[in-house]
Coordinates of C-alpha atoms and ligand atoms in Angstrom, one line a residue:
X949 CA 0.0 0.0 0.0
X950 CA 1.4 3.7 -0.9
X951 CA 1.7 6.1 2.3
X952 CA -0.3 8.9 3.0
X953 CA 1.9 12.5 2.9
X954 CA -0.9 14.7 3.0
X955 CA -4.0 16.0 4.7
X956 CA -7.1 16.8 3.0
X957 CA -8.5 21.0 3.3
X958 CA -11.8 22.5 1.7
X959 CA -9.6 23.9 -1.0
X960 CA -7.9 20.6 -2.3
X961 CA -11.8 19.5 -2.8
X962 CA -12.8 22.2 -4.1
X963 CA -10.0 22.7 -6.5
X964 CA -10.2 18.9 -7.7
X965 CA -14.1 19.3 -7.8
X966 CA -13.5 21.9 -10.6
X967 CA -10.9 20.3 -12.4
X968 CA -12.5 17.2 -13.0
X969 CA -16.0 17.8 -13.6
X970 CA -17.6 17.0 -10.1
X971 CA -18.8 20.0 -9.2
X972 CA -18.7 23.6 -10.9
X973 CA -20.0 27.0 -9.8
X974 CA -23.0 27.6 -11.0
X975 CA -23.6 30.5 -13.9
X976 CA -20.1 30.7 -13.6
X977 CA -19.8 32.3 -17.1
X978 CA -22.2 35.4 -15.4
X979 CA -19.6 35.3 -12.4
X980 CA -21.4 32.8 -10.6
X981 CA -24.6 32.8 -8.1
X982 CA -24.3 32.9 -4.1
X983 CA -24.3 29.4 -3.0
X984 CA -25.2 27.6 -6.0
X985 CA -23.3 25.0 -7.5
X986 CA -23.9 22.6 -10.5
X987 CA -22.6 19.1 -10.2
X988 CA -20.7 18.2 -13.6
X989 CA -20.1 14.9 -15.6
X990 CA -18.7 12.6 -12.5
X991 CA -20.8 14.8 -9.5
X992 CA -23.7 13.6 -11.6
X993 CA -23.0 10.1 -11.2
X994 CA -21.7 10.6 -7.6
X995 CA -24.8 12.2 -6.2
X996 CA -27.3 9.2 -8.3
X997 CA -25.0 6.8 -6.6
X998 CA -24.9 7.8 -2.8
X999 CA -29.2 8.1 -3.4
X1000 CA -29.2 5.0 -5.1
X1001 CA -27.5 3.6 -2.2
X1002 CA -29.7 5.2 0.2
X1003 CA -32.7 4.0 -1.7
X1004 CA -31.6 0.1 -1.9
X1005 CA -31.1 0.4 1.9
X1006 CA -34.3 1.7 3.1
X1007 CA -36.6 1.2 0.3
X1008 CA -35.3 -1.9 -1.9
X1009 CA -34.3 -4.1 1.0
X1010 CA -36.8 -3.8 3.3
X1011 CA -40.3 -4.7 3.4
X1012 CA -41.9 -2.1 6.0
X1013 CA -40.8 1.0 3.7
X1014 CA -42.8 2.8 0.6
X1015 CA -41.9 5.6 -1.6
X1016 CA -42.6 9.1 -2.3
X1017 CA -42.0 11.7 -4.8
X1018 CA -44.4 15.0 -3.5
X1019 CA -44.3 18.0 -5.7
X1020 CA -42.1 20.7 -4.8
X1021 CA -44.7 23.6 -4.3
X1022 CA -47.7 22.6 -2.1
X1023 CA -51.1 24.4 -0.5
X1024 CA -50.0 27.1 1.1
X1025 CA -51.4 26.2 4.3
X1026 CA -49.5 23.1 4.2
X1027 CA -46.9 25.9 5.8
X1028 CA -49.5 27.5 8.2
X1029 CA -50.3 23.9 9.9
X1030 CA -46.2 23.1 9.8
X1031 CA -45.3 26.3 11.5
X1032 CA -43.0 27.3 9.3
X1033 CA -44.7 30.2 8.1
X1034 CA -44.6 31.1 11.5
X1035 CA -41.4 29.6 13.4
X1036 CA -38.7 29.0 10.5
X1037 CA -36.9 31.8 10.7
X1038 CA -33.5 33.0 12.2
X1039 CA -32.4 35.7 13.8
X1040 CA -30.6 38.2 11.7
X1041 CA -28.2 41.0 12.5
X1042 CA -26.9 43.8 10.4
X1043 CA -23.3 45.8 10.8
X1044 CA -24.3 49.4 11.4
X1045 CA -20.9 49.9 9.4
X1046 CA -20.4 47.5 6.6
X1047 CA -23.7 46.3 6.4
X1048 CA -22.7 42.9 6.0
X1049 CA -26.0 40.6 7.2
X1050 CA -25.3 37.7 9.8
X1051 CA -27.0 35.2 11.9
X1052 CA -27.2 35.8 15.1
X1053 CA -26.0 32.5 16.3
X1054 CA -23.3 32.1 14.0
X1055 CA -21.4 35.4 15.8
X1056 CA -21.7 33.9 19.6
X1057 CA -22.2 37.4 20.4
X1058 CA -19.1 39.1 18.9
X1059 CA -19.2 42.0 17.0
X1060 CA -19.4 42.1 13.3
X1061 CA -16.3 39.9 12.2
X1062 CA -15.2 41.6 9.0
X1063 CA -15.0 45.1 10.6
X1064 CA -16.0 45.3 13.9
X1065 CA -18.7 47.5 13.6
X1066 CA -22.1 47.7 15.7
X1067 CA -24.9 44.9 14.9
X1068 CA -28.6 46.2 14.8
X1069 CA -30.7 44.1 17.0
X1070 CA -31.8 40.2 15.9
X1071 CA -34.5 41.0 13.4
X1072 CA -36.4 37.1 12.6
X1073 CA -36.0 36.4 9.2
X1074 CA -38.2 33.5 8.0
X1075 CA -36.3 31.0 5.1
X1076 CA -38.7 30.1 3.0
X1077 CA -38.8 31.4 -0.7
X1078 CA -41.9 32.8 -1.9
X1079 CA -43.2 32.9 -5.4
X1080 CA -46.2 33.2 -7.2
X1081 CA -48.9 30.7 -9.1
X1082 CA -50.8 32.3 -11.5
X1083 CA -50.7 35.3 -13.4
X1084 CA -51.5 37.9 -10.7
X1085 CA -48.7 38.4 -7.9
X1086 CA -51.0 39.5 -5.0
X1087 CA -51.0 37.6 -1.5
X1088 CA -53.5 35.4 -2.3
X1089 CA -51.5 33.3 -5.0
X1090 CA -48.4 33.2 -3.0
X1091 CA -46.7 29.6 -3.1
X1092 CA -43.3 29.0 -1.2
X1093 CA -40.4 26.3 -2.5
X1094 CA -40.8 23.5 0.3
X1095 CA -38.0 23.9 3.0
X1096 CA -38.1 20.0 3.2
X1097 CA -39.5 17.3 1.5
X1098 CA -41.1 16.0 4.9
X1099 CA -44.2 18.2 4.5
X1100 CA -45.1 16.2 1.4
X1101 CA -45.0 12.8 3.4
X1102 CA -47.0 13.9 6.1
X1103 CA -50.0 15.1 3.9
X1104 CA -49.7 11.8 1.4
X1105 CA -49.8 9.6 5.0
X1106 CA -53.4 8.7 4.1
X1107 CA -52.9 8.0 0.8
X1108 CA -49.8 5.7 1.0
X1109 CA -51.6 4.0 3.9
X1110 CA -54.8 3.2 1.9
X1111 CA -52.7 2.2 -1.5
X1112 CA -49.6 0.2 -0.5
X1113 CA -51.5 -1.9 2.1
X1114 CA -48.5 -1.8 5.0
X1115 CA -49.0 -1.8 8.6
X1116 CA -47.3 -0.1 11.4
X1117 CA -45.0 0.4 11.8
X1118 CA -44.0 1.7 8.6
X1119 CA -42.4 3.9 7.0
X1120 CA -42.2 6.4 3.6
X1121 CA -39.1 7.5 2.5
X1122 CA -38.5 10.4 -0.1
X1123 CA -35.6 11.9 -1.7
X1124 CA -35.9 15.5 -3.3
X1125 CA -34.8 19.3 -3.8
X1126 CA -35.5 21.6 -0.9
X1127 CA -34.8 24.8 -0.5
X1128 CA -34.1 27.4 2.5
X1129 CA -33.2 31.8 2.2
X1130 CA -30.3 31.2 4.4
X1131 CA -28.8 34.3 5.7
X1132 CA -25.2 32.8 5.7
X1133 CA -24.1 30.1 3.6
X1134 CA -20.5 28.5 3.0
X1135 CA -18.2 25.8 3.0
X1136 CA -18.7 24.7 -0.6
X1137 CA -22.0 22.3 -0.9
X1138 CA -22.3 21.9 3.1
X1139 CA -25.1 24.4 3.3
X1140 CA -26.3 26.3 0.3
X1141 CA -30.0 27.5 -0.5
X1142 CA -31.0 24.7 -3.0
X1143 CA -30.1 21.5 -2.1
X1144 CA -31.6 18.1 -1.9
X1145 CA -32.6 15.5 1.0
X1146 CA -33.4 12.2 1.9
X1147 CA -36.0 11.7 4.1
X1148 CA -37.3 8.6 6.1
X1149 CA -40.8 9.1 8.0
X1150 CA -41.7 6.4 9.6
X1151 CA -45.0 5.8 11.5
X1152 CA -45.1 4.2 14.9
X1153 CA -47.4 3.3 17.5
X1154 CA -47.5 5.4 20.4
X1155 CA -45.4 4.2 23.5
X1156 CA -43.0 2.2 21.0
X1157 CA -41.6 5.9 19.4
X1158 CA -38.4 5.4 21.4
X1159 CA -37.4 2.1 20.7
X1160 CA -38.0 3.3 17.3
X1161 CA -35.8 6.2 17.4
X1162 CA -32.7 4.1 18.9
X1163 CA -33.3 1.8 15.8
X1164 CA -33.1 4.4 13.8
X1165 CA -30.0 6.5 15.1
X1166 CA -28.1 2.9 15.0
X1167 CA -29.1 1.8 11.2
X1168 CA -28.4 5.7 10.0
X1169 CA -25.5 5.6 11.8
X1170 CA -24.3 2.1 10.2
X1171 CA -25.3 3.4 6.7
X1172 CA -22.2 5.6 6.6
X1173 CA -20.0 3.0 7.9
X1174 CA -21.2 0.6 5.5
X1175 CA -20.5 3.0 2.5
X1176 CA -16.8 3.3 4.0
X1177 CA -16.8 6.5 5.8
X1178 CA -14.2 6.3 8.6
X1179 CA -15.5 5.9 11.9
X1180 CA -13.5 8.2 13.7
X1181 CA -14.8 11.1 11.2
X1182 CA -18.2 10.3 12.2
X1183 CA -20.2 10.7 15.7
X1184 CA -23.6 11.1 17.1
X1185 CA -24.5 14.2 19.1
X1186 CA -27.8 14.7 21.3
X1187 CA -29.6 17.9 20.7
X1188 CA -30.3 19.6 24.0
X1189 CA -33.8 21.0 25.3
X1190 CA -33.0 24.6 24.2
X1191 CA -32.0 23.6 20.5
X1192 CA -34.8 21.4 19.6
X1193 CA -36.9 22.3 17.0
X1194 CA -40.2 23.2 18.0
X1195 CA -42.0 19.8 16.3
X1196 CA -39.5 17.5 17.9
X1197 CA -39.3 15.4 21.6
X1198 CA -35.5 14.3 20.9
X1199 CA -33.1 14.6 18.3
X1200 CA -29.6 13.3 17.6
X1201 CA -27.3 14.8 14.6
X1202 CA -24.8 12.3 13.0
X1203 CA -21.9 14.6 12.9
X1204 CA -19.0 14.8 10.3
X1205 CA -15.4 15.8 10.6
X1206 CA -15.3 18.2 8.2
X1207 CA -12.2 20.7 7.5
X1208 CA -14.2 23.2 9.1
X1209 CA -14.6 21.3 12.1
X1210 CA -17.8 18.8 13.1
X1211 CA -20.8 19.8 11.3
X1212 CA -24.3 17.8 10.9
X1213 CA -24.8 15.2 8.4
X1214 CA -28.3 13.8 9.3
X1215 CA -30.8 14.6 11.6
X1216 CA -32.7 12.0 13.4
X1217 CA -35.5 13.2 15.0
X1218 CA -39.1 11.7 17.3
X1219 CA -41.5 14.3 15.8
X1220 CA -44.0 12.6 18.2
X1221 CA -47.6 13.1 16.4
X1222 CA -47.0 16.8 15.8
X1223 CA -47.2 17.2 12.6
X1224 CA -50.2 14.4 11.6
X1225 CA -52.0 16.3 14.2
X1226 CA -51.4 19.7 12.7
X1227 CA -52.4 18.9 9.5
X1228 CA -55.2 17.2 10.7
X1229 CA -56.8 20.1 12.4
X1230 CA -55.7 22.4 9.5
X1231 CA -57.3 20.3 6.6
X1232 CA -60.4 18.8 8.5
X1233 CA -59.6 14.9 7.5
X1234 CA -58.6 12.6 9.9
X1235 CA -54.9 11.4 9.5
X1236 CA -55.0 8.1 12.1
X1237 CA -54.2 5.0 12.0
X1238 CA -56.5 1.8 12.9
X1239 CA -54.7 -0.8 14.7
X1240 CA -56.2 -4.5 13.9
X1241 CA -54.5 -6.3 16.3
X1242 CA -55.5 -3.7 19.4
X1243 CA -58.5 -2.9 17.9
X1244 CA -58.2 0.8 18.3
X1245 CA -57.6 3.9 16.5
X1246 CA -54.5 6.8 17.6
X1247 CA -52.5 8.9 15.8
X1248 CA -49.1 7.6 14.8
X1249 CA -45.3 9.0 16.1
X1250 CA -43.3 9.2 13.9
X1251 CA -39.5 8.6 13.7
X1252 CA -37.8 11.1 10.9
X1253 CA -34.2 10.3 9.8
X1254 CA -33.6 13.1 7.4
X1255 CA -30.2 13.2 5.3
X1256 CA -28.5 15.6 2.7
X1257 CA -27.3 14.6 -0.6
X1258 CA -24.9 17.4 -0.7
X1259 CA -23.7 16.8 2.5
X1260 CA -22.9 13.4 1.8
X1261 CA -21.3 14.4 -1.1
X1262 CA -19.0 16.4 0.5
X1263 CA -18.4 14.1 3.3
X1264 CA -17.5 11.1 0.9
X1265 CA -15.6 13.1 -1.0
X1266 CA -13.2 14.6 1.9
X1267 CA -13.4 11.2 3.5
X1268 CA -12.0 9.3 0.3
X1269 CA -9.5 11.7 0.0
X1270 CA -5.9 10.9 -0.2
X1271 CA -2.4 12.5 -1.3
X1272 CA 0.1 9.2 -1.4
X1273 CA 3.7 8.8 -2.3
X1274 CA 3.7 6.0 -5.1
X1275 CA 6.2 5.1 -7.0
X1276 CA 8.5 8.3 -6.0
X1277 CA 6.2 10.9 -7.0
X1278 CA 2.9 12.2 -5.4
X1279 CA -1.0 10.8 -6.6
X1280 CA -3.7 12.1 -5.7
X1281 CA -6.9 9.5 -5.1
X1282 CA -9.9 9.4 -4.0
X1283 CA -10.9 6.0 -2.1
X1284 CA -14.5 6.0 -2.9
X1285 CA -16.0 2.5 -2.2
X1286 CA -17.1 0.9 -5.2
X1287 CA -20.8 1.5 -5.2
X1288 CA -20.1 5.2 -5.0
X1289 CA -17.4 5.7 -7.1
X1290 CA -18.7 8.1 -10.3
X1291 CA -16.9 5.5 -13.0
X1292 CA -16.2 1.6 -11.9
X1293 CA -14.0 0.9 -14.9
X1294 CA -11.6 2.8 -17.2
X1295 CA -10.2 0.8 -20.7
X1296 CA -6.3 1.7 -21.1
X1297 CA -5.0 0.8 -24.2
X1298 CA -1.3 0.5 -24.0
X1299 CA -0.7 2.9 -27.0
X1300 CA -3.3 4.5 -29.7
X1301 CA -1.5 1.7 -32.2
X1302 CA -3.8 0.6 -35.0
X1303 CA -3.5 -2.9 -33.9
X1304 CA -4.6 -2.3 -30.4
X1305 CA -7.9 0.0 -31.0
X1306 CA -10.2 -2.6 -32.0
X1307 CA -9.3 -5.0 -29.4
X1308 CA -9.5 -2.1 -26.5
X1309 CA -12.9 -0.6 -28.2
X1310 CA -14.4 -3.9 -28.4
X1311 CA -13.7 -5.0 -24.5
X1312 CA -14.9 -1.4 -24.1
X1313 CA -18.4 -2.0 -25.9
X1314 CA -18.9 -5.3 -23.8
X1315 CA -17.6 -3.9 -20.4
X1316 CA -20.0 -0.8 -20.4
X1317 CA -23.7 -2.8 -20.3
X1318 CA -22.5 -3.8 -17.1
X1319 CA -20.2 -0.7 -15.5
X1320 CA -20.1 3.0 -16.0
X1321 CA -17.1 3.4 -17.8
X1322 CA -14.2 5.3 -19.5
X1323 CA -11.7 4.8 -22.5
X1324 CA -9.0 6.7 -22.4
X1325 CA -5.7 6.8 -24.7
X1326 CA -4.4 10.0 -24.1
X1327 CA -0.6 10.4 -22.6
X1328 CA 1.4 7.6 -20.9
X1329 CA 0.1 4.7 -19.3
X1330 CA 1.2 6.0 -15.9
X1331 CA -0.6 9.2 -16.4
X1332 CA -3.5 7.5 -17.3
X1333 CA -3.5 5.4 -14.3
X1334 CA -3.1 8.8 -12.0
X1335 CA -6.2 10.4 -13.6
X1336 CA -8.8 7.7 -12.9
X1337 CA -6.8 7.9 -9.6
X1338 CA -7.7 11.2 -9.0
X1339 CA -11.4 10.7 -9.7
X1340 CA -12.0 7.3 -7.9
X1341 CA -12.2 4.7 -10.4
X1342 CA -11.5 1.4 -8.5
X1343 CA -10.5 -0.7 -11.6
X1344 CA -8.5 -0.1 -14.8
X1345 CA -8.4 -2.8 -17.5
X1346 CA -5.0 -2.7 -19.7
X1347 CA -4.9 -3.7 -23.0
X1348 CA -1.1 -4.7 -24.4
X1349 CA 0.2 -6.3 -27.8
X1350 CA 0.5 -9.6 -25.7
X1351 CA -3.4 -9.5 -25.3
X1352 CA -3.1 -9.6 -29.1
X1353 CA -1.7 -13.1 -29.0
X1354 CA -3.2 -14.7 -25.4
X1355 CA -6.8 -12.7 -25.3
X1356 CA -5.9 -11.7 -22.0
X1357 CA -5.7 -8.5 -20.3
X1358 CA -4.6 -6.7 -17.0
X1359 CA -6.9 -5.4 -14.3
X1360 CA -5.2 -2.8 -11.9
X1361 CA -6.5 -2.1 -8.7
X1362 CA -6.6 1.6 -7.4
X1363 CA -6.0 1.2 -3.7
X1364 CA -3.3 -1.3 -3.9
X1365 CA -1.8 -0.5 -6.9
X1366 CA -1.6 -4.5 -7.4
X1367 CA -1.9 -6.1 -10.7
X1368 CA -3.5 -9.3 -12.2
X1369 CA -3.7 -10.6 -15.5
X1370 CA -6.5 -12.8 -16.6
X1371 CA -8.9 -14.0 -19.7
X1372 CA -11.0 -11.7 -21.5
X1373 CA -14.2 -13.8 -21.0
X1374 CA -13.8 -14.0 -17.2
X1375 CA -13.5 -10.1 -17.4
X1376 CA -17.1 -9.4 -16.3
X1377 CA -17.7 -11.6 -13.9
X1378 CA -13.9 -11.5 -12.1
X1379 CA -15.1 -7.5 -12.1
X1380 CA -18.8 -7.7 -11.0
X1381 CA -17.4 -9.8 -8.1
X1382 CA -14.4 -7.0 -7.1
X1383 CA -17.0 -4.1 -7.9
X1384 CA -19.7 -5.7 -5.2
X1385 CA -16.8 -5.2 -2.5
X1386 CA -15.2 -9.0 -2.7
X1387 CA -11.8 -6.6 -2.4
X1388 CA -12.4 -3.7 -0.2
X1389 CA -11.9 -3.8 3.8
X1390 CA -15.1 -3.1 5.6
X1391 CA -15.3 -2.2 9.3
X1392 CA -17.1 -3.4 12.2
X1393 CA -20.9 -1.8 12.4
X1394 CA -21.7 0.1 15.2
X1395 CA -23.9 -0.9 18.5
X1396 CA -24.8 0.7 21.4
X1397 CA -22.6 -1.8 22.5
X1398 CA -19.1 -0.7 20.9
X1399 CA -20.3 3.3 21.7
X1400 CA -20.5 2.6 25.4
X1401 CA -17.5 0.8 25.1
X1402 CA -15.7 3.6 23.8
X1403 CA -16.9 6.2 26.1
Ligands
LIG1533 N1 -37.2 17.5 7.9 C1 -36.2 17.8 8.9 C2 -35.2 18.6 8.4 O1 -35.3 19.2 7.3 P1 -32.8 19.6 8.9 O2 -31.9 19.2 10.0 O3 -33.2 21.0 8.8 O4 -34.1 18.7 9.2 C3 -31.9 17.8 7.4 O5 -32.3 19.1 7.6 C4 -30.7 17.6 6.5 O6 -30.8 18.3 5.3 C5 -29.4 18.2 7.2 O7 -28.8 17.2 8.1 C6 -28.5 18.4 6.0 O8 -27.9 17.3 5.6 C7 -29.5 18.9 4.9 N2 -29.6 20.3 4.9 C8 -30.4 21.2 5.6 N3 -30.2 22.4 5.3 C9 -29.2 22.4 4.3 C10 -28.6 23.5 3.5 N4 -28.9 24.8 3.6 N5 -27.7 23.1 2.6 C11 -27.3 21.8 2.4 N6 -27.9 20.8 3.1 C12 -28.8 21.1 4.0

């Protein structure tokens, strides 16, 4: 295994982001727009893969789970009955001097930090964006961008109940754009004001809602671990009384290490029956739940693990990264585990010789119905291999002038840098075994077990 000579910073991520078509600006040719960001050719493909994954683990494989795709803008008073329209809001401050805007609790208190000047007093700014639907802009036709997908699971509760025929508990998970006004914003894709989430709600009977919750907080937790962030980069921390949002009874945050220090990844939150109840009493319809086996009726808790996209993004990506010495010079890669990484399997050609094209191109053309792939024959060999490196691919395929003569090719493994050579024909198979993580370490899972153990 190469060693590690470097640590990883925003600005290494950032850079490599841009220079390899992960993750660009967005309007950059305008000069670019606060906080937005458009993920290029390989961010694509990383941000399908980490919801792909996160679909397959709590949709896919599991049989108390259904899911959800809510429109974006919804009845107004969807809002009203959440108490957003009323409650989501931060404090902001203005410098008297600069007049730079802040939030409150980002400055602890201190003065303004650019200039020192005096702060005007916390103003409450809500974060939803407003448009309008219709033709006439007046009060009445006023529609806001949904500040979470949650809203839309909550008001669907009766109709995913009544069509997918599941009993409690169960759950209904959802994966979409969101979108908050928030006063500061930073730190690349870790909080912007269009981003997207993945959201679990899942019903419970009353009385069980803790049990639940602990379930929850461990399988979240594990989901990380599973997709190879390092354990000691991730932790759990308990929200206390005063930061609780105002729909919740207990909340943990899966924390990151990120450059910046440890930020929140996912939320995990008991939401009680707040919100069925809310929108029950705002719409009129009754949103319970008739229990069979007790033989009576009550309003569900509900457990919400709710995730970022972005933020997983940005956590995989700082996670995987790596500056090693390697054969006496420097690469750059990143470590994605294979289900994440943006292209499984690049085709290197030795050399762009006539003789070796329409051997490459043709493993090329059978390779990609299986694996997202690249072909590249541009520069050396070595360089090659440092590019797909760079950008994660776990498996190169090398095609020399003795495949010409024994049909057999050379697979090169990004982490260990190890080699083997082997038929074309078991080419697929040797990779769809190596791809579905026959080759890569895992760790041990977490339990409330190992966590007291650490303590
Ligand atoms: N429904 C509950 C809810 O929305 P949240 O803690 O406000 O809870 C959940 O958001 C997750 O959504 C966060 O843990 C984070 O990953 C992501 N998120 C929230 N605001 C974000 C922002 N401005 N930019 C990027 N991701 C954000």
């Amino acid at each position: 295994m190469p060693d590690k000579i470097s640590k990883v910073d925003m600005e290494k991520i950032v850079s490599l982001c841009k220079r390899r078509g992960f993750i660009f600006p967005s309007s950059e040719i305008y000069g670019g727009l606060g906080s937005c960001w458009d993920y290029g050719p390989l961010g694509v493909e990383l941000k399908r893969n980490i919801k792909d994954a996160w679909w397959r683990a709590v949709v896919q494989e599991r049989d108390d789970m259904a899911g959800l795709d809510a429109s974006i803008m919804m009845h107004p008073q969807i809002w009203v009955a959440s108490g957003h329209v009323e409650g989501f809001s931060d404090p902001l401050v203005e410098c008297k001097v600069c007049h730079l805007r802040w939030r409150a609790t980002d400055l602890n208190g201190s003065s303004c930090p650019d200039c020192g000047g005096e702060l005007t007093e916390p103003k409450l700014f809500n974060l939803m964006f407003k448009t309008f639907m219709g033709p006439v802009e007046d009060e009445a036709s006023v529609v806001y961008l949904r500040p979470e997908t949650a809203q839309g699971i909550f008001v669907n509760f009766d109709n995913v109940l009544a069509t997918s025929r599941k009993k409690l508990p169960f759950g209904i998970a959802q994966i979409g754009k969101s979108f908050r006004n928030e006063i500061t914003t930073g730190n690349f894709i870790f909080r912007t004001r269009e981003f997207e989430q993945m959201e679990i709600e899942y019903f419970v009977r009353p009385g069980s809602d803790e049990k639940w919750f602990d379930y929850w907080v461990q399988e979240r937790f594990n989901w990380y671990l599973k997709l190879g962030i390092k354990q000691e980069n991730l932790r759990l921390r308990r929200h206390g009384k005063e930061e609780l949002a105002h729909y919740a009874k207990d909340c943990y945050d899966i924390e990151y290490l990120f450059p910046m220090g440890w930020a929140e990844l996912e939320g995990i939150a008991n939401r009680g029956d707040y919100d069925l109840v809310q929108h029950a009493k705002h719409s009129g319809k009754t949103l319970s739940y008739f229990d069979e086996e007790a033989g009576e009726r009550y309003t569900p808790y509900v457990i919400e693990p709710s995730a970022g996209v972005d933020r997983s993004a940005l956590a995989l990506l700082i996670d995987a990264y790596d500056e090693e010495l390697a054969e006496g010079e420097t690469r750059v890669v990143l470590h994605f585990h294979p289900e994440l990484a943006p292209i499984k399997v690049a085709i290197l050609p030795l050399s762009r010789n006539e003789k070796l094209v329409p051997l490459a191109r043709e493993v090329y053309t059978k390779l990609r119905r299986y694996f997202m792939m690249q072909y590249d024959d541009a520069q050396s060999i070595g360089r090659r291999y440092r590019r797909q490196d760079e950008i994660g691919t776990p498996f190169c395929v090398t095609i020399d002038f003795q495949s010409l003569e024994d049909n057999q090719v050379t697979i090169r493994e990004r982490d260990s840098m190890g080699q083997i050579r082997l038929p074309i024909e078991e080419l697929v198979k040797t990779l769809q075994a190596k791809l579905s993580g026959e080759s890569f370490a895992t760790q041990p899972l977490w339990t409330a077990k190992t966590a007291e153990a650490s303590e």
